[in-house]
Amino acid sequence: MRPSLEAAGRFDPDRARQRFLDSFRAEDTSLICLGDSVAGFYVVRRKSDHLYLDHLYVIAAFQGLGIGRRVVDDLKIEAEMHALPIRLMALNGSPSNDFYQSLGFRVVSADDLDTIYEWLPDSHSAG
């Protein structure tokens, strides 16, 4: 995420660290491990009316291996089981926008800095 924030002129290491720590809840956070290595982490906030994918970070050396796709696919299974949409926000200009769109997320809204996405389980898309 840092390269995307730097490209947008928005990276501030102190602000980024504080923003993460202010909202950190261990029970919402999962490490992504590949063998003995930590490949990244993700944070899912489970709300009464949706699942919010707050963070999904895969370390550069592990990108392109389908790890992020597997995380999102597992989250989609959970969303289907509970008939809940998945929502998230991506920084405009970040490669994550193409990633989420390729996984079936649709744009809900956008401003100058961020785009809000949503994925609906089959139970929601029929209604």
CSV table of C-alpha atoms in Angstrom, one decimal:
chain,number,residue,atom,x,y,z
A,1,MET,CA,0.0,0.0,0.0
A,2,ARG,CA,2.9,2.3,0.7
A,3,PRO,CA,3.8,2.7,-3.0
A,4,SER,CA,0.2,3.7,-3.8
A,5,LEU,CA,0.0,6.2,-1.0
A,6,GLU,CA,3.4,7.7,-2.0
A,7,ALA,CA,2.3,8.0,-5.6
A,8,ALA,CA,-0.8,9.9,-4.4
A,9,GLY,CA,1.3,12.1,-2.1
A,10,ARG,CA,-0.5,10.7,0.9
A,11,PHE,CA,2.0,8.5,2.7
A,12,ASP,CA,2.9,9.6,6.2
A,13,PRO,CA,4.5,6.7,8.2
A,14,ASP,CA,3.4,8.1,11.6
A,15,ARG,CA,-0.2,8.7,10.4
A,16,ALA,CA,-0.4,5.2,8.8
A,17,ARG,CA,0.9,3.5,11.9
A,18,GLN,CA,-1.4,5.5,14.2
A,19,ARG,CA,-4.4,4.8,12.0
A,20,PHE,CA,-3.7,1.1,12.1
A,21,LEU,CA,-3.1,1.0,15.9
A,22,ASP,CA,-6.1,3.1,16.7
A,23,SER,CA,-8.4,0.5,15.1
A,24,PHE,CA,-6.4,-2.6,15.9
A,25,ARG,CA,-8.4,-5.5,17.3
A,26,ALA,CA,-6.6,-8.8,17.5
A,27,GLU,CA,-9.8,-10.8,17.1
A,28,ASP,CA,-10.4,-9.1,13.6
A,29,THR,CA,-6.8,-9.7,12.4
A,30,SER,CA,-5.4,-12.9,10.8
A,31,LEU,CA,-1.8,-13.6,9.7
A,32,ILE,CA,-1.2,-15.1,6.3
A,33,CYS,CA,1.5,-17.8,6.7
A,34,LEU,CA,3.1,-19.7,3.9
A,35,GLY,CA,5.3,-22.4,5.4
A,36,ASP,CA,7.4,-20.8,8.1
A,37,SER,CA,7.0,-17.3,6.6
A,38,VAL,CA,4.5,-14.6,7.3
A,39,ALA,CA,3.2,-13.6,3.8
A,40,GLY,CA,0.9,-10.9,5.0
A,41,PHE,CA,-2.2,-10.2,7.0
A,42,TYR,CA,-5.8,-9.2,6.7
A,43,VAL,CA,-8.4,-7.5,8.9
A,44,VAL,CA,-12.1,-8.3,8.7
A,45,ARG,CA,-14.7,-6.3,10.7
A,46,ARG,CA,-17.8,-8.4,11.2
A,47,LYS,CA,-20.8,-6.0,11.3
A,48,SER,CA,-24.4,-7.0,11.8
A,49,ASP,CA,-25.2,-6.1,8.1
A,50,HIS,CA,-21.9,-6.7,6.3
A,51,LEU,CA,-18.4,-7.9,6.5
A,52,TYR,CA,-15.8,-5.1,6.1
A,53,LEU,CA,-12.4,-6.0,4.7
A,54,ASP,CA,-10.4,-3.3,6.4
A,55,HIS,CA,-6.9,-4.4,5.4
A,56,LEU,CA,-5.5,-7.0,3.1
A,57,TYR,CA,-1.7,-6.9,2.8
A,58,VAL,CA,0.5,-9.5,1.0
A,59,ILE,CA,4.2,-8.9,1.2
A,60,ALA,CA,5.7,-8.1,-2.2
A,61,ALA,CA,7.8,-11.3,-2.3
A,62,PHE,CA,4.5,-13.3,-2.0
A,63,GLN,CA,2.3,-11.3,-4.4
A,64,GLY,CA,1.1,-13.0,-7.6
A,65,LEU,CA,0.8,-16.4,-5.9
A,66,GLY,CA,-3.0,-16.2,-5.5
A,67,ILE,CA,-2.8,-15.6,-1.7
A,68,GLY,CA,-5.0,-12.5,-1.7
A,69,ARG,CA,-7.5,-14.2,-4.0
A,70,ARG,CA,-7.7,-17.2,-1.6
A,71,VAL,CA,-8.3,-14.8,1.4
A,72,VAL,CA,-11.2,-13.1,-0.5
A,73,ASP,CA,-12.6,-16.4,-1.7
A,74,ASP,CA,-12.7,-17.7,1.9
A,75,LEU,CA,-14.4,-14.4,3.0
A,76,LYS,CA,-17.0,-14.8,0.2
A,77,ILE,CA,-17.8,-18.3,1.6
A,78,GLU,CA,-18.4,-16.7,5.1
A,79,ALA,CA,-20.5,-14.0,3.5
A,80,GLU,CA,-22.6,-16.5,1.6
A,81,MET,CA,-23.2,-18.5,4.8
A,82,HIS,CA,-24.5,-15.4,6.6
A,83,ALA,CA,-26.1,-13.8,3.6
A,84,LEU,CA,-24.0,-10.6,4.1
A,85,PRO,CA,-22.3,-8.4,1.6
A,86,ILE,CA,-18.6,-7.7,1.7
A,87,ARG,CA,-17.5,-4.0,1.7
A,88,LEU,CA,-14.1,-2.4,1.4
A,89,MET,CA,-12.3,0.8,0.4
A,90,ALA,CA,-9.4,1.1,-2.0
A,91,LEU,CA,-7.1,4.0,-2.7
A,92,ASN,CA,-7.7,5.4,-6.2
A,93,GLY,CA,-4.8,4.5,-8.5
A,94,SER,CA,-3.8,1.5,-6.4
A,95,PRO,CA,-3.5,-1.9,-8.3
A,96,SER,CA,-6.0,-3.2,-5.7
A,97,ASN,CA,-8.8,-1.6,-7.6
A,98,ASP,CA,-8.3,-4.0,-10.6
A,99,PHE,CA,-7.8,-6.9,-8.2
A,100,TYR,CA,-11.1,-6.3,-6.4
A,101,GLN,CA,-13.0,-5.7,-9.6
A,102,SER,CA,-11.6,-9.0,-11.0
A,103,LEU,CA,-13.1,-10.7,-8.0
A,104,GLY,CA,-16.6,-9.4,-8.7
A,105,PHE,CA,-16.6,-6.3,-6.4
A,106,ARG,CA,-18.6,-3.4,-7.8
A,107,VAL,CA,-18.0,0.3,-7.3
A,108,VAL,CA,-20.5,1.8,-4.8
A,109,SER,CA,-19.1,5.3,-4.6
A,110,ALA,CA,-15.8,7.2,-5.1
A,111,ASP,CA,-14.3,10.5,-4.3
A,112,ASP,CA,-11.0,12.1,-5.2
A,113,LEU,CA,-9.0,9.7,-2.9
A,114,ASP,CA,-10.8,6.4,-2.4
A,115,THR,CA,-13.3,4.0,-4.0
A,116,ILE,CA,-15.8,2.0,-2.0
A,117,TYR,CA,-16.6,-1.5,-3.3
A,118,GLU,CA,-19.2,-4.1,-2.4
A,119,TRP,CA,-19.6,-7.8,-3.3
A,120,LEU,CA,-23.0,-9.3,-2.9
A,121,PRO,CA,-23.7,-13.0,-2.2
A,122,ASP,CA,-26.1,-14.7,-4.5
A,123,SER,CA,-28.8,-14.4,-1.8
A,124,HIS,CA,-28.6,-10.6,-2.1
A,125,SER,CA,-28.2,-10.2,-5.8
A,126,ALA,CA,-31.5,-12.0,-6.5
A,127,GLY,CA,-33.5,-9.5,-4.5
